[in-house]
Amino acid sequence: VLFLRALASHAAAAAPPAAHSLVLLMEDDFEWCEGAVQHHVAPLLARLAHVHALADFTALRLSFGLNGVLMPAAALRPAAAALESAQLRGPADTLLGAWWTYDSAVWRHELLRAQGGAQYLVHRFNLMRHIGAVSSSGAPYAAPGAGSHTPACYAPLFYTGLYVRENFDLLHCAHQRLSPCWLVEAETAADPLYPHPP
């Protein structure tokens, strides 16, 4: 909570364009998958800057956990306030997941209105590799592909530790790079998926 509040204060005090910049939430035991920034993140950031339907978002998930989440600087203060109001109800990553996906069982309606209807977006592929051995809860992690429940690099972004709407919607958005895909279907009709992972 204190970290998000400090980031929000810094962003509010910054002069444009810093005040409209993006912040990447990361855990210290993750790293980018090979080629992820060049082939996925950079084109996506350019896309966000020019596509009207994607311009107003509260967060964009690129990986799992409290990691790999891009947030507009302006969205930090409401998120910090939401966390502070419910910090005894669970860990930060779970609470933020509920906040981003409008989980009414956790948040009061006035908190949901504070987001102004901004969309939560999910990238099709997991773009970060977990290199730690133990989760913040103390449970050991298995290596991806060895009975692990964590997605490997470039696997579809689906993780059982996330809320349903925090995962990529492969059922409805099989030919898109972002979900919810109804936001961008028309705009991406002639725009193929990113190149296959390296």
mmCIF file with all atom_site columns, C-alpha atoms in Angstrom:
data_model
loop_
_atom_site.group_PDB
_atom_site.id
_atom_site.type_symbol
_atom_site.label_atom_id
_atom_site.label_alt_id
_atom_site.label_comp_id
_atom_site.label_asym_id
_atom_site.label_entity_id
_atom_site.label_seq_id
_atom_site.pdbx_PDB_ins_code
_atom_site.Cartn_x
_atom_site.Cartn_y
_atom_site.Cartn_z
_atom_site.occupancy
_atom_site.B_iso_or_equiv
_atom_site.pdbx_formal_charge
_atom_site.auth_seq_id
_atom_site.auth_comp_id
_atom_site.auth_asym_id
_atom_site.auth_atom_id
_atom_site.pdbx_PDB_model_num
ATOM 1   C CA . VAL A 1 1   ? 0.000   0.000   0.000   1.00 0.00 ? 1   VAL A CA 1
ATOM 2   C CA . LEU A 1 2   ? 2.732   2.461   0.982   1.00 0.00 ? 2   LEU A CA 1
ATOM 3   C CA . PHE A 1 3   ? 4.686   1.643   -2.175  1.00 0.00 ? 3   PHE A CA 1
ATOM 4   C CA . LEU A 1 4   ? 1.700   2.280   -4.474  1.00 0.00 ? 4   LEU A CA 1
ATOM 5   C CA . ARG A 1 5   ? 0.848   5.473   -2.592  1.00 0.00 ? 5   ARG A CA 1
ATOM 6   C CA . ALA A 1 6   ? 4.435   6.728   -2.978  1.00 0.00 ? 6   ALA A CA 1
ATOM 7   C CA . LEU A 1 7   ? 4.397   5.935   -6.710  1.00 0.00 ? 7   LEU A CA 1
ATOM 8   C CA . ALA A 1 8   ? 1.075   7.746   -7.078  1.00 0.00 ? 8   ALA A CA 1
ATOM 9   C CA . SER A 1 9   ? 2.422   10.835  -5.287  1.00 0.00 ? 9   SER A CA 1
ATOM 10  C CA . HIS A 1 10  ? 5.524   10.866  -7.476  1.00 0.00 ? 10  HIS A CA 1
ATOM 11  C CA . ALA A 1 11  ? 3.449   10.566  -10.645 1.00 0.00 ? 11  ALA A CA 1
ATOM 12  C CA . ALA A 1 12  ? 1.078   13.341  -9.554  1.00 0.00 ? 12  ALA A CA 1
ATOM 13  C CA . ALA A 1 13  ? 3.994   15.686  -8.876  1.00 0.00 ? 13  ALA A CA 1
ATOM 14  C CA . ALA A 1 14  ? 5.732   14.926  -12.153 1.00 0.00 ? 14  ALA A CA 1
ATOM 15  C CA . ALA A 1 15  ? 5.446   17.215  -15.125 1.00 0.00 ? 15  ALA A CA 1
ATOM 16  C CA . PRO A 1 16  ? 3.880   15.891  -18.336 1.00 0.00 ? 16  PRO A CA 1
ATOM 17  C CA . PRO A 1 17  ? 4.513   13.527  -20.041 1.00 0.00 ? 17  PRO A CA 1
ATOM 18  C CA . ALA A 1 18  ? 5.729   11.691  -16.919 1.00 0.00 ? 18  ALA A CA 1
ATOM 19  C CA . ALA A 1 19  ? 2.343   12.248  -15.305 1.00 0.00 ? 19  ALA A CA 1
ATOM 20  C CA . HIS A 1 20  ? 0.804   10.151  -18.107 1.00 0.00 ? 20  HIS A CA 1
ATOM 21  C CA . SER A 1 21  ? 3.424   7.417   -18.075 1.00 0.00 ? 21  SER A CA 1
ATOM 22  C CA . LEU A 1 22  ? 3.043   3.730   -17.331 1.00 0.00 ? 22  LEU A CA 1
ATOM 23  C CA . VAL A 1 23  ? 4.347   1.903   -14.274 1.00 0.00 ? 23  VAL A CA 1
ATOM 24  C CA . LEU A 1 24  ? 5.322   -1.775  -14.366 1.00 0.00 ? 24  LEU A CA 1
ATOM 25  C CA . LEU A 1 25  ? 4.588   -3.750  -11.203 1.00 0.00 ? 25  LEU A CA 1
ATOM 26  C CA . MET A 1 26  ? 7.240   -6.472  -10.830 1.00 0.00 ? 26  MET A CA 1
ATOM 27  C CA . GLU A 1 27  ? 8.356   -8.978  -8.255  1.00 0.00 ? 27  GLU A CA 1
ATOM 28  C CA . ASP A 1 28  ? 12.089  -9.347  -7.728  1.00 0.00 ? 28  ASP A CA 1
ATOM 29  C CA . ASP A 1 29  ? 12.197  -13.006 -8.770  1.00 0.00 ? 29  ASP A CA 1
ATOM 30  C CA . PHE A 1 30  ? 10.879  -12.644 -12.324 1.00 0.00 ? 30  PHE A CA 1
ATOM 31  C CA . GLU A 1 31  ? 12.673  -11.812 -15.550 1.00 0.00 ? 31  GLU A CA 1
ATOM 32  C CA . TRP A 1 32  ? 11.517  -11.094 -19.107 1.00 0.00 ? 32  TRP A CA 1
ATOM 33  C CA . CYS A 1 33  ? 11.208  -14.053 -21.433 1.00 0.00 ? 33  CYS A CA 1
ATOM 34  C CA . GLU A 1 34  ? 13.669  -13.978 -24.324 1.00 0.00 ? 34  GLU A CA 1
ATOM 35  C CA . GLY A 1 35  ? 12.520  -11.515 -26.980 1.00 0.00 ? 35  GLY A CA 1
ATOM 36  C CA . ALA A 1 36  ? 9.446   -10.431 -25.001 1.00 0.00 ? 36  ALA A CA 1
ATOM 37  C CA . VAL A 1 37  ? 10.239  -6.726  -24.860 1.00 0.00 ? 37  VAL A CA 1
ATOM 38  C CA . GLN A 1 38  ? 11.290  -6.460  -28.513 1.00 0.00 ? 38  GLN A CA 1
ATOM 39  C CA . HIS A 1 39  ? 8.567   -8.602  -30.062 1.00 0.00 ? 39  HIS A CA 1
ATOM 40  C CA . HIS A 1 40  ? 5.627   -8.043  -27.733 1.00 0.00 ? 40  HIS A CA 1
ATOM 41  C CA . VAL A 1 41  ? 5.935   -5.208  -25.219 1.00 0.00 ? 41  VAL A CA 1
ATOM 42  C CA . ALA A 1 42  ? 7.322   -2.489  -27.508 1.00 0.00 ? 42  ALA A CA 1
ATOM 43  C CA . PRO A 1 43  ? 4.720   -3.049  -30.278 1.00 0.00 ? 43  PRO A CA 1
ATOM 44  C CA . LEU A 1 44  ? 1.978   -3.235  -27.664 1.00 0.00 ? 44  LEU A CA 1
ATOM 45  C CA . LEU A 1 45  ? 2.969   0.083   -26.088 1.00 0.00 ? 45  LEU A CA 1
ATOM 46  C CA . ALA A 1 46  ? 2.933   1.723   -29.517 1.00 0.00 ? 46  ALA A CA 1
ATOM 47  C CA . ARG A 1 47  ? -0.489  0.217   -30.094 1.00 0.00 ? 47  ARG A CA 1
ATOM 48  C CA . LEU A 1 48  ? -1.883  1.489   -26.793 1.00 0.00 ? 48  LEU A CA 1
ATOM 49  C CA . ALA A 1 49  ? -0.807  5.001   -27.679 1.00 0.00 ? 49  ALA A CA 1
ATOM 50  C CA . HIS A 1 50  ? -2.711  5.033   -30.991 1.00 0.00 ? 50  HIS A CA 1
ATOM 51  C CA . VAL A 1 51  ? -5.799  2.861   -30.547 1.00 0.00 ? 51  VAL A CA 1
ATOM 52  C CA . HIS A 1 52  ? -8.705  4.770   -29.046 1.00 0.00 ? 52  HIS A CA 1
ATOM 53  C CA . ALA A 1 53  ? -10.443 1.663   -27.677 1.00 0.00 ? 53  ALA A CA 1
ATOM 54  C CA . LEU A 1 54  ? -7.324  0.766   -25.680 1.00 0.00 ? 54  LEU A CA 1
ATOM 55  C CA . ALA A 1 55  ? -6.417  4.233   -24.462 1.00 0.00 ? 55  ALA A CA 1
ATOM 56  C CA . ASP A 1 56  ? -8.371  4.063   -21.209 1.00 0.00 ? 56  ASP A CA 1
ATOM 57  C CA . PHE A 1 57  ? -7.304  1.051   -19.169 1.00 0.00 ? 57  PHE A CA 1
ATOM 58  C CA . THR A 1 58  ? -6.729  0.490   -15.468 1.00 0.00 ? 58  THR A CA 1
ATOM 59  C CA . ALA A 1 59  ? -4.115  -2.259  -15.864 1.00 0.00 ? 59  ALA A CA 1
ATOM 60  C CA . LEU A 1 60  ? -2.601  -4.544  -18.488 1.00 0.00 ? 60  LEU A CA 1
ATOM 61  C CA . ARG A 1 61  ? -1.439  -7.978  -17.343 1.00 0.00 ? 61  ARG A CA 1
ATOM 62  C CA . LEU A 1 62  ? 1.633   -9.484  -19.039 1.00 0.00 ? 62  LEU A CA 1
ATOM 63  C CA . SER A 1 63  ? 2.419   -12.197 -16.477 1.00 0.00 ? 63  SER A CA 1
ATOM 64  C CA . PHE A 1 64  ? 1.074   -13.762 -13.275 1.00 0.00 ? 64  PHE A CA 1
ATOM 65  C CA . GLY A 1 65  ? 1.167   -12.851 -9.592  1.00 0.00 ? 65  GLY A CA 1
ATOM 66  C CA . LEU A 1 66  ? 1.784   -9.268  -8.489  1.00 0.00 ? 66  LEU A CA 1
ATOM 67  C CA . ASN A 1 67  ? 4.114   -9.082  -11.428 1.00 0.00 ? 67  ASN A CA 1
ATOM 68  C CA . GLY A 1 68  ? 4.155   -8.009  -15.034 1.00 0.00 ? 68  GLY A CA 1
ATOM 69  C CA . VAL A 1 69  ? 1.253   -5.585  -14.675 1.00 0.00 ? 69  VAL A CA 1
ATOM 70  C CA . LEU A 1 70  ? 1.413   -2.263  -16.523 1.00 0.00 ? 70  LEU A CA 1
ATOM 71  C CA . MET A 1 71  ? -0.611  0.511   -14.893 1.00 0.00 ? 71  MET A CA 1
ATOM 72  C CA . PRO A 1 72  ? -1.161  4.107   -15.993 1.00 0.00 ? 72  PRO A CA 1
ATOM 73  C CA . ALA A 1 73  ? 0.357   6.415   -13.386 1.00 0.00 ? 73  ALA A CA 1
ATOM 74  C CA . ALA A 1 74  ? -3.085  7.980   -12.901 1.00 0.00 ? 74  ALA A CA 1
ATOM 75  C CA . ALA A 1 75  ? -4.490  4.593   -11.813 1.00 0.00 ? 75  ALA A CA 1
ATOM 76  C CA . LEU A 1 76  ? -2.039  4.187   -8.927  1.00 0.00 ? 76  LEU A CA 1
ATOM 77  C CA . ARG A 1 77  ? -3.787  6.431   -6.397  1.00 0.00 ? 77  ARG A CA 1
ATOM 78  C CA . PRO A 1 78  ? -7.230  4.747   -6.677  1.00 0.00 ? 78  PRO A CA 1
ATOM 79  C CA . ALA A 1 79  ? -5.550  1.320   -6.490  1.00 0.00 ? 79  ALA A CA 1
ATOM 80  C CA . ALA A 1 80  ? -3.585  2.324   -3.384  1.00 0.00 ? 80  ALA A CA 1
ATOM 81  C CA . ALA A 1 81  ? -6.762  3.640   -1.736  1.00 0.00 ? 81  ALA A CA 1
ATOM 82  C CA . ALA A 1 82  ? -8.566  0.415   -2.570  1.00 0.00 ? 82  ALA A CA 1
ATOM 83  C CA . LEU A 1 83  ? -5.772  -1.676  -1.079  1.00 0.00 ? 83  LEU A CA 1
ATOM 84  C CA . GLU A 1 84  ? -5.667  0.445   2.058   1.00 0.00 ? 84  GLU A CA 1
ATOM 85  C CA . SER A 1 85  ? -9.397  0.096   2.607   1.00 0.00 ? 85  SER A CA 1
ATOM 86  C CA . ALA A 1 86  ? -9.256  -3.711  2.496   1.00 0.00 ? 86  ALA A CA 1
ATOM 87  C CA . GLN A 1 87  ? -5.696  -4.624  3.458   1.00 0.00 ? 87  GLN A CA 1
ATOM 88  C CA . LEU A 1 88  ? -6.803  -6.990  6.237   1.00 0.00 ? 88  LEU A CA 1
ATOM 89  C CA . ARG A 1 89  ? -8.848  -9.069  3.796   1.00 0.00 ? 89  ARG A CA 1
ATOM 90  C CA . GLY A 1 90  ? -5.997  -10.703 1.906   1.00 0.00 ? 90  GLY A CA 1
ATOM 91  C CA . PRO A 1 91  ? -2.619  -10.344 0.164   1.00 0.00 ? 91  PRO A CA 1
ATOM 92  C CA . ALA A 1 92  ? -2.012  -7.417  -2.171  1.00 0.00 ? 92  ALA A CA 1
ATOM 93  C CA . ASP A 1 93  ? -1.992  -9.443  -5.396  1.00 0.00 ? 93  ASP A CA 1
ATOM 94  C CA . THR A 1 94  ? -5.380  -11.003 -4.604  1.00 0.00 ? 94  THR A CA 1
ATOM 95  C CA . LEU A 1 95  ? -6.906  -7.676  -3.589  1.00 0.00 ? 95  LEU A CA 1
ATOM 96  C CA . LEU A 1 96  ? -5.615  -5.903  -6.685  1.00 0.00 ? 96  LEU A CA 1
ATOM 97  C CA . GLY A 1 97  ? -6.982  -8.708  -8.839  1.00 0.00 ? 97  GLY A CA 1
ATOM 98  C CA . ALA A 1 98  ? -10.397 -8.151  -7.289  1.00 0.00 ? 98  ALA A CA 1
ATOM 99  C CA . TRP A 1 99  ? -10.060 -4.387  -7.803  1.00 0.00 ? 99  TRP A CA 1
ATOM 100 C CA . TRP A 1 100 ? -9.033  -4.658  -11.453 1.00 0.00 ? 100 TRP A CA 1
ATOM 101 C CA . THR A 1 101 ? -11.785 -7.130  -12.345 1.00 0.00 ? 101 THR A CA 1
ATOM 102 C CA . TYR A 1 102 ? -14.588 -5.408  -10.408 1.00 0.00 ? 102 TYR A CA 1
ATOM 103 C CA . ASP A 1 103 ? -15.168 -8.311  -8.005  1.00 0.00 ? 103 ASP A CA 1
ATOM 104 C CA . SER A 1 104 ? -18.227 -7.012  -6.139  1.00 0.00 ? 104 SER A CA 1
ATOM 105 C CA . ALA A 1 105 ? -17.774 -9.569  -3.351  1.00 0.00 ? 105 ALA A CA 1
ATOM 106 C CA . VAL A 1 106 ? -14.684 -7.643  -2.261  1.00 0.00 ? 106 VAL A CA 1
ATOM 107 C CA . TRP A 1 107 ? -15.201 -4.016  -3.242  1.00 0.00 ? 107 TRP A CA 1
ATOM 108 C CA . ARG A 1 108 ? -17.978 -1.582  -2.456  1.00 0.00 ? 108 ARG A CA 1
ATOM 109 C CA . HIS A 1 109 ? -19.730 -0.068  -5.476  1.00 0.00 ? 109 HIS A CA 1
ATOM 110 C CA . GLU A 1 110 ? -18.265 3.377   -4.839  1.00 0.00 ? 110 GLU A CA 1
ATOM 111 C CA . LEU A 1 111 ? -14.761 1.942   -5.195  1.00 0.00 ? 111 LEU A CA 1
ATOM 112 C CA . LEU A 1 112 ? -15.701 0.403   -8.514  1.00 0.00 ? 112 LEU A CA 1
ATOM 113 C CA . ARG A 1 113 ? -17.056 3.729   -9.697  1.00 0.00 ? 113 ARG A CA 1
ATOM 114 C CA . ALA A 1 114 ? -13.709 5.324   -8.839  1.00 0.00 ? 114 ALA A CA 1
ATOM 115 C CA . GLN A 1 115 ? -12.195 3.496   -11.813 1.00 0.00 ? 115 GLN A CA 1
ATOM 116 C CA . GLY A 1 116 ? -14.655 5.201   -14.159 1.00 0.00 ? 116 GLY A CA 1
ATOM 117 C CA . GLY A 1 117 ? -15.273 2.064   -16.185 1.00 0.00 ? 117 GLY A CA 1
ATOM 118 C CA . ALA A 1 118 ? -11.644 1.744   -17.298 1.00 0.00 ? 118 ALA A CA 1
ATOM 119 C CA . GLN A 1 119 ? -10.864 -1.687  -18.712 1.00 0.00 ? 119 GLN A CA 1
ATOM 120 C CA . TYR A 1 120 ? -8.547  -4.349  -17.377 1.00 0.00 ? 120 TYR A CA 1
ATOM 121 C CA . LEU A 1 121 ? -6.598  -5.933  -20.258 1.00 0.00 ? 121 LEU A CA 1
ATOM 122 C CA . VAL A 1 122 ? -4.775  -9.264  -20.463 1.00 0.00 ? 122 VAL A CA 1
ATOM 123 C CA . HIS A 1 123 ? -2.071  -10.172 -22.960 1.00 0.00 ? 123 HIS A CA 1
ATOM 124 C CA . ARG A 1 124 ? -2.406  -13.518 -24.720 1.00 0.00 ? 124 ARG A CA 1
ATOM 125 C CA . PHE A 1 125 ? 1.028   -14.843 -23.698 1.00 0.00 ? 125 PHE A CA 1
ATOM 126 C CA . ASN A 1 126 ? 2.885   -14.972 -20.404 1.00 0.00 ? 126 ASN A CA 1
ATOM 127 C CA . LEU A 1 127 ? 5.919   -12.747 -21.016 1.00 0.00 ? 127 LEU A CA 1
ATOM 128 C CA . MET A 1 128 ? 7.877   -13.307 -17.807 1.00 0.00 ? 128 MET A CA 1
ATOM 129 C CA . ARG A 1 129 ? 9.745   -16.232 -16.295 1.00 0.00 ? 129 ARG A CA 1
ATOM 130 C CA . HIS A 1 130 ? 9.599   -16.952 -12.573 1.00 0.00 ? 130 HIS A CA 1
ATOM 131 C CA . ILE A 1 131 ? 13.110  -17.656 -11.288 1.00 0.00 ? 131 ILE A CA 1
ATOM 132 C CA . GLY A 1 132 ? 12.357  -17.872 -7.562  1.00 0.00 ? 132 GLY A CA 1
ATOM 133 C CA . ALA A 1 133 ? 12.022  -21.113 -5.619  1.00 0.00 ? 133 ALA A CA 1
ATOM 134 C CA . VAL A 1 134 ? 9.448   -20.076 -3.000  1.00 0.00 ? 134 VAL A CA 1
ATOM 135 C CA . SER A 1 135 ? 6.266   -18.001 -3.277  1.00 0.00 ? 135 SER A CA 1
ATOM 136 C CA . SER A 1 136 ? 5.457   -15.140 -0.918  1.00 0.00 ? 136 SER A CA 1
ATOM 137 C CA . SER A 1 137 ? 3.177   -17.545 0.965   1.00 0.00 ? 137 SER A CA 1
ATOM 138 C CA . GLY A 1 138 ? 6.154   -19.822 1.637   1.00 0.00 ? 138 GLY A CA 1
ATOM 139 C CA . ALA A 1 139 ? 5.021   -22.602 -0.699  1.00 0.00 ? 139 ALA A CA 1
ATOM 140 C CA . PRO A 1 140 ? 7.686   -24.012 -3.036  1.00 0.00 ? 140 PRO A CA 1
ATOM 141 C CA . TYR A 1 141 ? 7.348   -23.527 -6.789  1.00 0.00 ? 141 TYR A CA 1
ATOM 142 C CA . ALA A 1 142 ? 7.857   -26.353 -9.250  1.00 0.00 ? 142 ALA A CA 1
ATOM 143 C CA . ALA A 1 143 ? 9.704   -25.553 -12.462 1.00 0.00 ? 143 ALA A CA 1
ATOM 144 C CA . PRO A 1 144 ? 7.358   -24.840 -15.395 1.00 0.00 ? 144 PRO A CA 1
ATOM 145 C CA . GLY A 1 145 ? 6.570   -28.075 -17.170 1.00 0.00 ? 145 GLY A CA 1
ATOM 146 C CA . ALA A 1 146 ? 7.430   -30.192 -14.115 1.00 0.00 ? 146 ALA A CA 1
ATOM 147 C CA . GLY A 1 147 ? 4.002   -30.359 -12.554 1.00 0.00 ? 147 GLY A CA 1
ATOM 148 C CA . SER A 1 148 ? 3.982   -26.601 -12.073 1.00 0.00 ? 148 SER A CA 1
ATOM 149 C CA . HIS A 1 149 ? 0.779   -24.606 -12.067 1.00 0.00 ? 149 HIS A CA 1
ATOM 150 C CA . THR A 1 150 ? 2.633   -21.516 -13.321 1.00 0.00 ? 150 THR A CA 1
ATOM 151 C CA . PRO A 1 151 ? 2.674   -20.706 -17.064 1.00 0.00 ? 151 PRO A CA 1
ATOM 152 C CA . ALA A 1 152 ? 5.967   -21.033 -18.921 1.00 0.00 ? 152 ALA A CA 1
ATOM 153 C CA . CYS A 1 153 ? 7.321   -18.344 -21.245 1.00 0.00 ? 153 CYS A CA 1
ATOM 154 C CA . TYR A 1 154 ? 4.904   -17.703 -24.129 1.00 0.00 ? 154 TYR A CA 1
ATOM 155 C CA . ALA A 1 155 ? 2.317   -20.125 -22.769 1.00 0.00 ? 155 ALA A CA 1
ATOM 156 C CA . PRO A 1 156 ? -1.238  -18.751 -22.768 1.00 0.00 ? 156 PRO A CA 1
ATOM 157 C CA . LEU A 1 157 ? -1.610  -16.439 -19.790 1.00 0.00 ? 157 LEU A CA 1
ATOM 158 C CA . PHE A 1 158 ? -3.726  -18.645 -17.555 1.00 0.00 ? 158 PHE A CA 1
ATOM 159 C CA . TYR A 1 159 ? -2.902  -19.171 -13.889 1.00 0.00 ? 159 TYR A CA 1
ATOM 160 C CA . THR A 1 160 ? -5.142  -20.713 -11.247 1.00 0.00 ? 160 THR A CA 1
ATOM 161 C CA . GLY A 1 161 ? -3.958  -18.153 -8.688  1.00 0.00 ? 161 GLY A CA 1
ATOM 162 C CA . LEU A 1 162 ? -5.649  -15.334 -10.638 1.00 0.00 ? 162 LEU A CA 1
ATOM 163 C CA . TYR A 1 163 ? -9.292  -14.320 -10.797 1.00 0.00 ? 163 TYR A CA 1
ATOM 164 C CA . VAL A 1 164 ? -11.001 -15.708 -13.906 1.00 0.00 ? 164 VAL A CA 1
ATOM 165 C CA . ARG A 1 165 ? -11.070 -12.326 -15.652 1.00 0.00 ? 165 ARG A CA 1
ATOM 166 C CA . GLU A 1 166 ? -7.389  -11.775 -14.852 1.00 0.00 ? 166 GLU A CA 1
ATOM 167 C CA . ASN A 1 167 ? -6.542  -14.621 -17.244 1.00 0.00 ? 167 ASN A CA 1
ATOM 168 C CA . PHE A 1 168 ? -6.519  -14.385 -21.025 1.00 0.00 ? 168 PHE A CA 1
ATOM 169 C CA . ASP A 1 169 ? -9.917  -15.375 -22.436 1.00 0.00 ? 169 ASP A CA 1
ATOM 170 C CA . LEU A 1 170 ? -8.761  -18.071 -24.859 1.00 0.00 ? 170 LEU A CA 1
ATOM 171 C CA . LEU A 1 171 ? -12.290 -19.372 -25.389 1.00 0.00 ? 171 LEU A CA 1
ATOM 172 C CA . HIS A 1 172 ? -13.648 -16.120 -26.841 1.00 0.00 ? 172 HIS A CA 1
ATOM 173 C CA . CYS A 1 173 ? -10.430 -14.452 -28.010 1.00 0.00 ? 173 CYS A CA 1
ATOM 174 C CA . ALA A 1 174 ? -8.529  -17.307 -29.678 1.00 0.00 ? 174 ALA A CA 1
ATOM 175 C CA . HIS A 1 175 ? -7.423  -15.129 -32.606 1.00 0.00 ? 175 HIS A CA 1
ATOM 176 C CA . GLN A 1 176 ? -6.640  -11.960 -30.673 1.00 0.00 ? 176 GLN A CA 1
ATOM 177 C CA . ARG A 1 177 ? -3.663  -10.769 -28.666 1.00 0.00 ? 177 ARG A CA 1
ATOM 178 C CA . LEU A 1 178 ? -5.622  -9.011  -25.902 1.00 0.00 ? 178 LEU A CA 1
ATOM 179 C CA . SER A 1 179 ? -8.743  -9.801  -23.934 1.00 0.00 ? 179 SER A CA 1
ATOM 180 C CA . PRO A 1 180 ? -11.451 -8.723  -23.508 1.00 0.00 ? 180 PRO A CA 1
ATOM 181 C CA . CYS A 1 181 ? -11.350 -8.932  -27.304 1.00 0.00 ? 181 CYS A CA 1
ATOM 182 C CA . TRP A 1 182 ? -14.695 -7.225  -27.906 1.00 0.00 ? 182 TRP A CA 1
ATOM 183 C CA . LEU A 1 183 ? -12.797 -3.972  -27.311 1.00 0.00 ? 183 LEU A CA 1
ATOM 184 C CA . VAL A 1 184 ? -10.542 -4.433  -30.290 1.00 0.00 ? 184 VAL A CA 1
ATOM 185 C CA . GLU A 1 185 ? -12.182 -6.936  -32.660 1.00 0.00 ? 185 GLU A CA 1
ATOM 186 C CA . ALA A 1 186 ? -12.990 -4.472  -35.438 1.00 0.00 ? 186 ALA A CA 1
ATOM 187 C CA . GLU A 1 187 ? -9.714  -2.654  -35.110 1.00 0.00 ? 187 GLU A CA 1
ATOM 188 C CA . THR A 1 188 ? -7.628  -5.864  -35.254 1.00 0.00 ? 188 THR A CA 1
ATOM 189 C CA . ALA A 1 189 ? -9.494  -7.657  -38.051 1.00 0.00 ? 189 ALA A CA 1
ATOM 190 C CA . ALA A 1 190 ? -6.615  -7.126  -40.488 1.00 0.00 ? 190 ALA A CA 1
ATOM 191 C CA . ASP A 1 191 ? -3.908  -7.088  -37.822 1.00 0.00 ? 191 ASP A CA 1
ATOM 192 C CA . PRO A 1 192 ? -2.303  -10.513 -37.259 1.00 0.00 ? 192 PRO A CA 1
ATOM 193 C CA . LEU A 1 193 ? -1.010  -11.775 -33.952 1.00 0.00 ? 193 LEU A CA 1
ATOM 194 C CA . TYR A 1 194 ? 2.513   -10.836 -32.969 1.00 0.00 ? 194 TYR A CA 1
ATOM 195 C CA . PRO A 1 195 ? 5.256   -12.962 -34.533 1.00 0.00 ? 195 PRO A CA 1
ATOM 196 C CA . HIS A 1 196 ? 5.680   -16.361 -32.949 1.00 0.00 ? 196 HIS A CA 1
ATOM 197 C CA . PRO A 1 197 ? 7.937   -16.297 -29.869 1.00 0.00 ? 197 PRO A CA 1
ATOM 198 C CA . PRO A 1 198 ? 11.654  -16.646 -30.648 1.00 0.00 ? 198 PRO A CA 1
#
